[in-house]
Amino acid sequence: MAATSPLPAILMNDSALLSRVRMRMLRYFQVLADELHFGRAAARLNISQPPLSMQIKELETLLEVELFERTSRKVVLTHAGKILKAEVDRLLSAAEQSLNYVQQIGRSEKQHINIGIIGSAIWGTLLTRLKTLHEQYPNVHWTLTELSQQQQIEALRARTIDIAINRNVIPNTEVNIRCQLISRETMRLAVHENDPLAKRSRVSLAELAQRPFISLSFNRGDFARQVYDACAEHGFQPLIAQQVFEPQTVLALVSAATGVALLPETCALIHWPGVTFVTLEEQIPADLYALWYDAPLPELFSNVLAALRG
């Protein structure tokens, strides 16, 4: 039989003790266990060191265990402290998700939905379909927040957004995250208007082998990696000259003739001065997806997902 940690059992079985261990106390312990430095922990909590020390000492007194070994040079977790840290991380994370879930339900009852999007999604069918949603359900209100791909996943798990909008999602790669296709798109080549390629009706990827690329950041999501992999599949590694966060910045650099870029076709709707979009011979997908946390959906969210499908 697997061993169980003694500290949670103590807290669960002693209701008097549980009533005396406050959430703030556990939060202070968690931050100090992360930082292992009273000064940094106090600064992170926006308090002075004496109240932090008092809360930790009170927690140790209540539990009748030492949670930290303190010397003049360092602070380290004891074995009991390490066990409590793991349990507190789990407990506070669960509490935060539960509270956010209640807020999510409240937003549903108030007919409000938070949507996380990537920047390029705004130029496609998203706004048109949200407009249709509002016409069908005039009491439904929505808020858009720009987030990177990883930020969207974290926000979905934390229930701070209700639906995420992203590109080229591979189904079932994220545990408990579901997705549906919103619209099919392909990538197109963005070049300076005076570039010889701008006069062409079609360009192959192989012709870009020696061109400097302006790329979306590899740290913001999978799209840049997918562009890189598409080039590699066609026999070359793209020469990444710049990495930026937003499609508008990519287009600004292309308009300055500093490189070429592969972007979703709807980015052509931005009509950036000095930039021409050219069709690629290869069909490289840039499909748009909606993602949501796998839980029973309020009727409002189901209606939004149906509207996004078009």
Coordinates of N, CA and C in Angstrom, one line a residue, residues 74-275:
K74 N 21.5 30.2 5.3 CA 20.5 29.7 4.4 C 19.3 29.2 5.1
V75 N 18.2 29.0 4.3 CA 17.0 28.5 4.8 C 16.6 27.3 3.9
V76 N 16.4 26.1 4.5 CA 16.1 24.9 3.8 C 14.8 24.2 4.4
L77 N 14.1 23.5 3.5 CA 12.9 22.8 4.0 C 13.4 21.5 4.7
T78 N 12.7 21.2 5.8 CA 12.8 19.9 6.5 C 12.1 18.9 5.7
H79 N 12.2 17.6 6.1 CA 11.4 16.6 5.4 C 9.9 16.9 5.5
A80 N 9.5 17.2 6.7 CA 8.1 17.6 6.9 C 7.7 18.8 6.1
G81 N 8.6 19.7 6.0 CA 8.3 20.9 5.1 C 8.1 20.6 3.7
K82 N 8.9 19.7 3.2 CA 8.8 19.3 1.8 C 7.5 18.6 1.5
I83 N 7.0 17.8 2.5 CA 5.7 17.1 2.3 C 4.6 18.1 2.3
L84 N 4.7 19.1 3.3 CA 3.7 20.1 3.4 C 3.7 21.0 2.1
K85 N 4.8 21.3 1.6 CA 4.9 22.1 0.4 C 4.1 21.5 -0.8
A86 N 4.3 20.2 -1.0 CA 3.6 19.5 -2.1 C 2.1 19.5 -1.9
E87 N 1.7 19.3 -0.6 CA 0.3 19.3 -0.3 C -0.3 20.7 -0.4
V88 N 0.4 21.7 0.0 CA -0.1 23.1 -0.1 C -0.2 23.5 -1.5
D89 N 0.8 23.2 -2.3 CA 0.7 23.5 -3.8 C -0.6 22.9 -4.4
R90 N -0.8 21.6 -4.0 CA -2.0 21.0 -4.6 C -3.3 21.6 -4.0
L91 N -3.3 21.9 -2.8 CA -4.5 22.5 -2.1 C -4.8 23.8 -2.6
L92 N -3.8 24.7 -2.7 CA -4.1 26.1 -3.2 C -4.4 26.1 -4.6
S93 N -3.8 25.3 -5.4 CA -4.1 25.2 -6.9 C -5.6 24.8 -7.0
A94 N -6.0 23.7 -6.3 CA -7.4 23.3 -6.4 C -8.3 24.3 -5.9
A95 N -8.0 25.1 -4.9 CA -8.9 26.1 -4.4 C -9.0 27.2 -5.4
E96 N -7.9 27.6 -6.1 CA -7.9 28.7 -7.1 C -8.8 28.2 -8.3
Q97 N -8.6 27.0 -8.7 CA -9.4 26.5 -9.8 C -10.9 26.5 -9.5
S98 N -11.2 26.1 -8.3 CA -12.6 26.0 -7.8 C -13.2 27.4 -7.8
L99 N -12.5 28.3 -7.3 CA -13.0 29.7 -7.2 C -13.2 30.3 -8.6
N100 N -12.2 30.1 -9.5 CA -12.4 30.6 -10.8 C -13.5 29.9 -11.6
Y101 N -13.7 28.6 -11.3 CA -14.8 27.9 -11.9 C -16.2 28.5 -11.5
V102 N -16.3 28.8 -10.2 CA -17.5 29.5 -9.7 C -17.7 30.8 -10.4
Q103 N -16.6 31.6 -10.6 CA -16.7 32.8 -11.3 C -17.1 32.6 -12.8
Q104 N -16.6 31.5 -13.4 CA -17.0 31.1 -14.7 C -18.5 30.9 -14.8
I105 N -19.0 30.1 -13.9 CA -20.5 29.8 -13.8 C -21.2 31.1 -13.7
G106 N -20.7 32.0 -12.8 CA -21.4 33.3 -12.6 C -21.4 34.1 -13.9
R107 N -20.3 34.1 -14.6 CA -20.3 34.8 -15.9 C -21.3 34.2 -16.9
S108 N -21.4 32.9 -16.8 CA -22.4 32.3 -17.7 C -23.8 32.8 -17.4
E109 N -24.1 32.8 -16.0 CA -25.4 33.3 -15.6 C -25.7 34.7 -16.0
K110 N -24.6 35.5 -16.1 CA -24.7 36.9 -16.4 C -24.6 37.1 -18.0
Q111 N -24.4 36.0 -18.7 CA -24.3 36.0 -20.1 C -23.0 36.8 -20.6
H112 N -21.9 36.4 -19.9 CA -20.6 37.0 -20.3 C -19.6 35.9 -20.5
I113 N -18.7 36.1 -21.5 CA -17.8 35.0 -21.8 C -16.4 35.7 -22.1
N114 N -15.3 35.1 -21.6 CA -14.0 35.6 -21.8 C -13.3 34.7 -22.8
I115 N -12.8 35.3 -23.9 CA -12.1 34.6 -25.0 C -10.7 35.0 -25.1
G116 N -9.8 34.0 -25.0 CA -8.4 34.3 -25.3 C -8.0 34.0 -26.7
I117 N -7.3 34.9 -27.4 CA -7.0 34.8 -28.8 C -5.6 35.1 -29.1
I118 N -5.1 34.5 -30.2 CA -3.8 34.9 -30.7 C -4.1 36.1 -31.7
G119 N -3.0 37.0 -31.9 CA -3.2 38.2 -32.6 C -3.8 38.0 -34.0
S120 N -3.3 37.0 -34.7 CA -3.7 36.9 -36.1 C -5.1 36.4 -36.3
A121 N -5.8 35.9 -35.2 CA -7.1 35.4 -35.3 C -8.1 36.5 -35.6
I122 N -7.8 37.7 -35.2 CA -8.7 38.9 -35.2 C -9.0 39.3 -36.7
W123 N -8.2 38.9 -37.6 CA -8.3 39.3 -39.0 C -9.2 38.3 -39.9
G124 N -9.6 37.2 -39.3 CA -10.3 36.2 -40.0 C -11.8 36.3 -39.8
T125 N -12.4 35.1 -39.6 CA -13.9 35.1 -39.5 C -14.4 35.3 -38.1
L126 N -13.4 35.4 -37.1 CA -13.8 35.4 -35.7 C -14.8 36.5 -35.4
L127 N -14.5 37.8 -35.8 CA -15.4 38.9 -35.4 C -16.7 38.8 -36.1
T128 N -16.7 38.3 -37.3 CA -18.0 38.1 -38.1 C -18.9 37.2 -37.3
R129 N -18.3 36.1 -36.9 CA -19.1 35.0 -36.2 C -19.5 35.5 -34.8
L130 N -18.7 36.3 -34.1 CA -19.1 36.8 -32.9 C -20.2 37.9 -33.0
K131 N -20.2 38.6 -34.1 CA -21.3 39.6 -34.5 C -22.6 38.8 -34.7
T132 N -22.5 37.7 -35.4 CA -23.7 36.9 -35.6 C -24.2 36.3 -34.3
L133 N -23.3 35.9 -33.4 CA -23.7 35.4 -32.1 C -24.5 36.5 -31.3
H134 N -24.0 37.8 -31.4 CA -24.6 38.8 -30.7 C -26.0 39.1 -31.3
E135 N -26.1 39.0 -32.6 CA -27.4 39.2 -33.2 C -28.4 38.1 -32.8
Q136 N -27.9 36.9 -32.7 CA -28.8 35.8 -32.2 C -29.1 35.8 -30.7
Y137 N -28.1 36.3 -30.0 CA -28.3 36.3 -28.5 C -27.8 37.7 -28.0
P138 N -28.7 38.7 -28.2 CA -28.3 40.1 -27.9 C -27.8 40.3 -26.4
N139 N -28.2 39.4 -25.5 CA -27.8 39.6 -24.1 C -26.4 39.0 -23.8
V140 N -25.8 38.4 -24.8 CA -24.5 37.8 -24.5 C -23.4 38.8 -24.8
H141 N -22.5 39.0 -23.9 CA -21.4 39.9 -24.0 C -20.1 39.1 -24.0
W142 N -19.1 39.5 -24.7 CA -17.8 38.8 -24.7 C -16.6 39.8 -24.6
T143 N -15.5 39.3 -24.1 CA -14.3 40.0 -23.9 C -13.2 39.3 -24.6
L144 N -12.4 39.9 -25.4 CA -11.2 39.3 -26.0 C -9.9 39.7 -25.3
T145 N -9.1 38.7 -25.1 CA -7.8 39.0 -24.5 C -6.7 38.3 -25.3
E146 N -5.7 39.0 -25.8 CA -4.6 38.4 -26.5 C -3.7 37.7 -25.6
L147 N -3.5 36.4 -25.9 CA -2.6 35.5 -25.2 C -1.8 34.6 -26.1
S148 N -0.6 34.3 -25.7 CA 0.2 33.3 -26.5 C -0.5 31.9 -26.3
Q149 N 0.0 31.0 -27.1 CA -0.6 29.6 -27.0 C -0.5 29.0 -25.6
Q150 N 0.7 29.1 -25.1 CA 0.9 28.5 -23.7 C 0.1 29.2 -22.7
Q151 N 0.0 30.6 -22.8 CA -0.8 31.3 -21.9 C -2.2 31.0 -22.0
Q152 N -2.7 30.6 -23.2 CA -4.1 30.2 -23.3 C -4.4 28.9 -22.6
I153 N -3.5 28.0 -22.7 CA -3.6 26.7 -22.0 C -3.7 26.9 -20.5
E154 N -2.7 27.7 -20.0 CA -2.7 28.0 -18.6 C -4.0 28.7 -18.1
A155 N -4.4 29.6 -18.9 CA -5.7 30.3 -18.6 C -6.9 29.5 -18.6
L156 N -6.9 28.5 -19.5 CA -8.1 27.6 -19.6 C -8.1 26.7 -18.3
R157 N -6.9 26.2 -18.0 CA -6.8 25.4 -16.8 C -7.2 26.1 -15.5
A158 N -6.8 27.4 -15.4 CA -7.1 28.2 -14.3 C -8.5 28.8 -14.3
R159 N -9.2 28.6 -15.4 CA -10.6 29.0 -15.6 C -10.7 30.6 -15.7
T160 N -9.6 31.2 -16.1 CA -9.7 32.7 -16.2 C -10.1 33.1 -17.6
I161 N -10.1 32.2 -18.5 CA -10.8 32.4 -19.8 C -11.7 31.2 -20.0
D162 N -12.7 31.4 -20.9 CA -13.7 30.3 -21.1 C -13.4 29.5 -22.4
I163 N -12.9 30.2 -23.4 CA -12.6 29.6 -24.7 C -11.3 30.3 -25.2
A164 N -10.5 29.5 -25.9 CA -9.3 30.0 -26.5 C -9.4 29.8 -28.0
I165 N -8.7 30.7 -28.8 CA -8.7 30.7 -30.2 C -7.2 30.6 -30.7
N166 N -6.9 29.5 -31.3 CA -5.5 29.3 -31.7 C -5.4 28.6 -33.1
R167 N -4.2 28.4 -33.6 CA -4.0 27.9 -34.9 C -3.3 26.5 -34.8
N168 N -3.6 25.7 -35.8 CA -2.9 24.4 -36.1 C -2.8 23.6 -34.8
V169 N -3.9 23.5 -34.1 CA -4.0 22.7 -32.9 C -4.0 21.2 -33.2
I170 N -3.2 20.4 -32.5 CA -3.2 19.0 -32.7 C -4.1 18.4 -31.6
P171 N -5.3 17.8 -32.0 CA -6.3 17.3 -31.0 C -5.6 16.3 -30.1
N172 N -6.1 16.4 -28.8 CA -5.8 15.4 -27.8 C -4.3 15.5 -27.3
T173 N -3.6 16.6 -27.7 CA -2.2 16.7 -27.2 C -2.2 17.4 -25.8
E174 N -3.3 18.0 -25.4 CA -3.4 18.6 -24.0 C -4.5 17.9 -23.2
V175 N -4.1 17.4 -22.1 CA -5.0 16.7 -21.2 C -6.1 17.6 -20.8
N176 N -7.4 17.1 -21.0 CA -8.6 17.8 -20.5 C -8.9 19.0 -21.3
I177 N -8.2 19.2 -22.4 CA -8.5 20.4 -23.3 C -9.1 19.8 -24.6
R178 N -10.3 20.3 -24.9 CA -11.0 19.9 -26.2 C -10.9 21.0 -27.2
C179 N -11.1 20.6 -28.5 CA -11.0 21.6 -29.5 C -11.9 21.3 -30.7
Q180 N -12.2 22.4 -31.4 CA -13.0 22.2 -32.7 C -12.5 23.2 -33.7
L181 N -12.6 22.8 -34.9 CA -12.2 23.6 -36.1 C -13.1 24.7 -36.3
I182 N -12.6 25.9 -36.4 CA -13.4 27.1 -36.7 C -13.3 27.4 -38.2
S183 N -12.1 27.5 -38.8 CA -12.0 27.7 -40.2 C -10.7 27.2 -40.8
R184 N -10.8 26.8 -42.1 CA -9.6 26.4 -42.8 C -8.8 27.6 -43.4
E185 N -7.5 27.6 -43.2 CA -6.7 28.6 -43.8 C -5.4 28.0 -44.2
T186 N -4.7 28.7 -45.1 CA -3.3 28.3 -45.5 C -2.4 29.4 -45.3
M187 N -1.1 29.1 -45.3 CA -0.1 30.2 -45.2 C 0.2 30.8 -46.5
R188 N 0.5 32.1 -46.5 CA 0.9 32.8 -47.7 C 2.2 33.6 -47.4
L189 N 2.9 33.9 -48.5 CA 4.2 34.6 -48.4 C 4.0 36.1 -48.4
A190 N 4.6 36.8 -47.4 CA 4.6 38.2 -47.4 C 5.9 38.7 -47.8
V191 N 6.0 39.6 -48.8 CA 7.2 40.1 -49.3 C 7.1 41.6 -49.6
H192 N 8.2 42.3 -49.7 CA 8.2 43.7 -50.0 C 7.6 43.9 -51.4
E193 N 6.9 45.0 -51.6 CA 6.2 45.2 -52.9 C 7.2 45.3 -54.1
N194 N 8.5 45.7 -53.8 CA 9.5 45.8 -54.9 C 10.3 44.5 -55.1
D195 N 10.0 43.5 -54.3 CA 10.7 42.2 -54.4 C 10.2 41.6 -55.7
P196 N 11.2 41.0 -56.5 CA 10.8 40.3 -57.7 C 9.7 39.2 -57.5
L197 N 9.7 38.6 -56.3 CA 8.7 37.6 -56.0 C 7.3 38.2 -55.9
A198 N 7.2 39.5 -55.7 CA 5.9 40.1 -55.5 C 5.1 40.2 -56.8
K199 N 5.8 40.0 -57.9 CA 5.2 40.0 -59.3 C 4.7 38.6 -59.7
R200 N 5.0 37.7 -58.9 CA 4.7 36.3 -59.3 C 3.3 35.9 -58.8
S201 N 2.6 35.0 -59.5 CA 1.3 34.5 -59.0 C 1.5 33.4 -57.9
R202 N 2.5 32.7 -58.0 CA 2.8 31.6 -57.1 C 4.3 31.5 -56.9
V203 N 4.7 31.1 -55.6 CA 6.1 30.9 -55.3 C 6.2 29.6 -54.5
S204 N 7.3 28.8 -54.8 CA 7.5 27.6 -54.0 C 8.4 27.9 -52.8
L205 N 8.2 27.0 -51.8 CA 9.0 27.2 -50.6 C 10.5 27.1 -50.9
A206 N 10.9 26.2 -51.8 CA 12.3 26.0 -52.1 C 13.0 27.3 -52.6
E207 N 12.2 28.2 -53.2 CA 12.8 29.5 -53.7 C 13.1 30.4 -52.5
L208 N 12.7 30.1 -51.3 CA 13.0 31.0 -50.2 C 14.2 30.5 -49.4
A209 N 14.9 29.5 -49.9 CA 16.0 28.9 -49.1 C 17.1 29.9 -48.6
Q210 N 17.4 30.8 -49.5 CA 18.4 31.8 -49.2 C 17.9 33.1 -48.7
R211 N 16.6 33.2 -48.4 CA 16.0 34.5 -48.0 C 16.0 34.6 -46.5
P212 N 16.3 35.8 -45.9 CA 16.1 36.0 -44.5 C 14.6 36.0 -44.1
F213 N 14.2 35.3 -43.0 CA 12.9 35.2 -42.6 C 12.6 36.1 -41.4
I214 N 11.4 36.7 -41.4 CA 10.9 37.4 -40.2 C 9.9 36.4 -39.6
S215 N 10.1 36.0 -38.4 CA 9.3 34.9 -37.8 C 8.6 35.4 -36.6
L216 N 7.4 34.8 -36.3 CA 6.8 35.0 -35.0 C 7.7 34.2 -34.0
S217 N 7.6 34.6 -32.8 CA 8.5 34.1 -31.7 C 8.3 32.6 -31.5
F218 N 9.3 31.8 -31.4 CA 9.2 30.4 -31.1 C 8.7 30.2 -29.6
N219 N 8.8 31.2 -28.8 CA 8.4 31.1 -27.4 C 7.0 31.4 -27.2
R220 N 6.3 31.9 -28.2 CA 4.9 32.3 -28.0 C 3.9 31.2 -28.4
G221 N 4.3 30.1 -29.0 CA 3.4 29.1 -29.5 C 4.1 28.2 -30.5
D222 N 3.3 27.3 -31.1 CA 3.8 26.3 -32.1 C 3.8 26.8 -33.5
F223 N 3.2 28.0 -33.8 CA 3.1 28.4 -35.2 C 4.5 28.6 -35.9
A224 N 5.4 29.2 -35.2 CA 6.8 29.5 -35.7 C 7.5 28.1 -36.0
R225 N 7.3 27.2 -35.1 CA 7.9 25.9 -35.2 C 7.3 25.1 -36.5
Q226 N 6.0 25.3 -36.7 CA 5.4 24.7 -37.8 C 5.9 25.3 -39.1
V227 N 6.1 26.6 -39.2 CA 6.7 27.2 -40.4 C 8.1 26.6 -40.6
Y228 N 8.9 26.6 -39.5 CA 10.2 26.0 -39.6 C 10.2 24.6 -40.1
D229 N 9.3 23.8 -39.6 CA 9.3 22.4 -40.0 C 8.8 22.2 -41.4
A230 N 7.9 23.1 -41.9 CA 7.5 23.0 -43.3 C 8.6 23.3 -44.2
C231 N 9.5 24.3 -43.9 CA 10.6 24.6 -44.7 C 11.6 23.4 -44.7
A232 N 11.8 22.8 -43.5 CA 12.7 21.6 -43.4 C 12.2 20.5 -44.2
E233 N 10.9 20.3 -44.3 CA 10.3 19.2 -45.1 C 10.6 19.4 -46.6
H234 N 10.8 20.7 -47.0 CA 11.1 21.0 -48.4 C 12.6 21.2 -48.6
G235 N 13.4 20.7 -47.7 CA 14.8 20.7 -48.0 C 15.7 21.8 -47.5
F236 N 15.2 22.7 -46.7 CA 16.1 23.7 -46.2 C 15.7 24.2 -44.8
Q237 N 16.6 24.8 -44.1 CA 16.3 25.4 -42.8 C 16.2 26.9 -43.0
P238 N 15.1 27.5 -42.7 CA 14.9 29.0 -42.9 C 16.0 29.8 -42.1
L239 N 16.4 30.9 -42.8 CA 17.4 31.8 -42.1 C 16.6 32.8 -41.3
I240 N 16.4 32.5 -40.0 CA 15.6 33.4 -39.2 C 16.4 34.7 -38.8
A241 N 16.0 35.8 -39.4 CA 16.7 37.1 -39.2 C 16.1 37.8 -38.0
Q242 N 14.8 37.7 -37.7 CA 14.2 38.4 -36.6 C 13.0 37.5 -36.1
Q243 N 12.8 37.5 -34.8 CA 11.7 36.9 -34.1 C 10.9 38.0 -33.4
V244 N 9.6 38.0 -33.6 CA 8.7 39.1 -33.0 C 7.5 38.4 -32.5
F245 N 6.7 39.2 -31.8 CA 5.5 38.6 -31.1 C 4.2 38.7 -31.9
E246 N 4.1 39.8 -32.7 CA 2.8 40.0 -33.4 C 2.9 40.1 -34.9
P247 N 1.8 39.6 -35.6 CA 1.9 39.7 -37.1 C 2.1 41.1 -37.6
Q248 N 1.5 42.1 -36.9 CA 1.7 43.5 -37.4 C 3.2 43.9 -37.4
T249 N 4.0 43.4 -36.4 CA 5.4 43.7 -36.3 C 6.1 43.0 -37.5
V250 N 5.7 41.7 -37.8 CA 6.2 41.0 -38.9 C 6.1 41.8 -40.2
L251 N 4.9 42.3 -40.4 CA 4.6 43.1 -41.6 C 5.4 44.4 -41.7
A252 N 5.6 45.0 -40.5 CA 6.3 46.2 -40.5 C 7.8 46.0 -40.9
L253 N 8.3 44.9 -40.5 CA 9.7 44.5 -40.9 C 9.8 44.1 -42.3
V254 N 8.8 43.4 -42.8 CA 8.7 43.0 -44.2 C 8.7 44.3 -45.1
S255 N 7.9 45.3 -44.7 CA 7.7 46.5 -45.4 C 9.0 47.3 -45.4
A256 N 9.9 47.1 -44.5 CA 11.2 47.7 -44.4 C 12.3 46.9 -45.2
A257 N 11.8 45.9 -45.9 CA 12.6 45.0 -46.8 C 13.7 44.3 -46.0
T258 N 13.4 43.9 -44.8 CA 14.4 43.2 -44.0 C 14.3 41.7 -44.1
G259 N 13.3 41.2 -44.8 CA 13.1 39.8 -44.9 C 11.7 39.4 -45.5
V260 N 11.5 38.2 -45.6 CA 10.2 37.7 -46.0 C 9.5 36.9 -44.9
A261 N 8.2 36.6 -45.0 CA 7.5 36.0 -43.9 C 6.4 35.0 -44.4
L262 N 6.2 34.0 -43.7 CA 5.0 33.1 -43.9 C 4.0 33.4 -42.8
L263 N 2.8 33.8 -43.2 CA 1.7 34.1 -42.3 C 0.4 33.5 -42.8
P264 N -0.6 33.4 -41.8 CA -1.9 33.0 -42.2 C -2.5 33.9 -43.3
E265 N -3.2 33.4 -44.2 CA -3.7 34.1 -45.4 C -4.6 35.3 -44.9
T266 N -5.3 35.2 -43.8 CA -6.1 36.4 -43.4 C -5.3 37.6 -43.0
C267 N -4.0 37.4 -42.7 CA -3.2 38.6 -42.4 C -3.1 39.5 -43.6
A268 N -3.4 39.0 -44.8 CA -3.4 39.9 -46.0 C -4.5 41.0 -45.8
L269 N -5.5 40.7 -45.0 CA -6.5 41.7 -44.8 C -6.1 42.9 -44.0
I270 N -4.9 42.9 -43.4 CA -4.3 44.0 -42.7 C -4.0 45.2 -43.7
H271 N -3.6 44.8 -44.9 CA -3.3 45.8 -45.9 C -2.1 46.7 -45.5
W272 N -1.0 46.1 -45.1 CA 0.1 46.9 -44.6 C 0.8 47.6 -45.8
P273 N 1.1 48.9 -45.8 CA 1.8 49.6 -46.9 C 3.1 48.9 -47.2
G274 N 3.3 48.7 -48.5 CA 4.6 48.2 -49.0 C 4.7 46.7 -48.9
V275 N 3.7 46.0 -48.5 CA 3.7 44.5 -48.4 C 2.8 43.9 -49.4

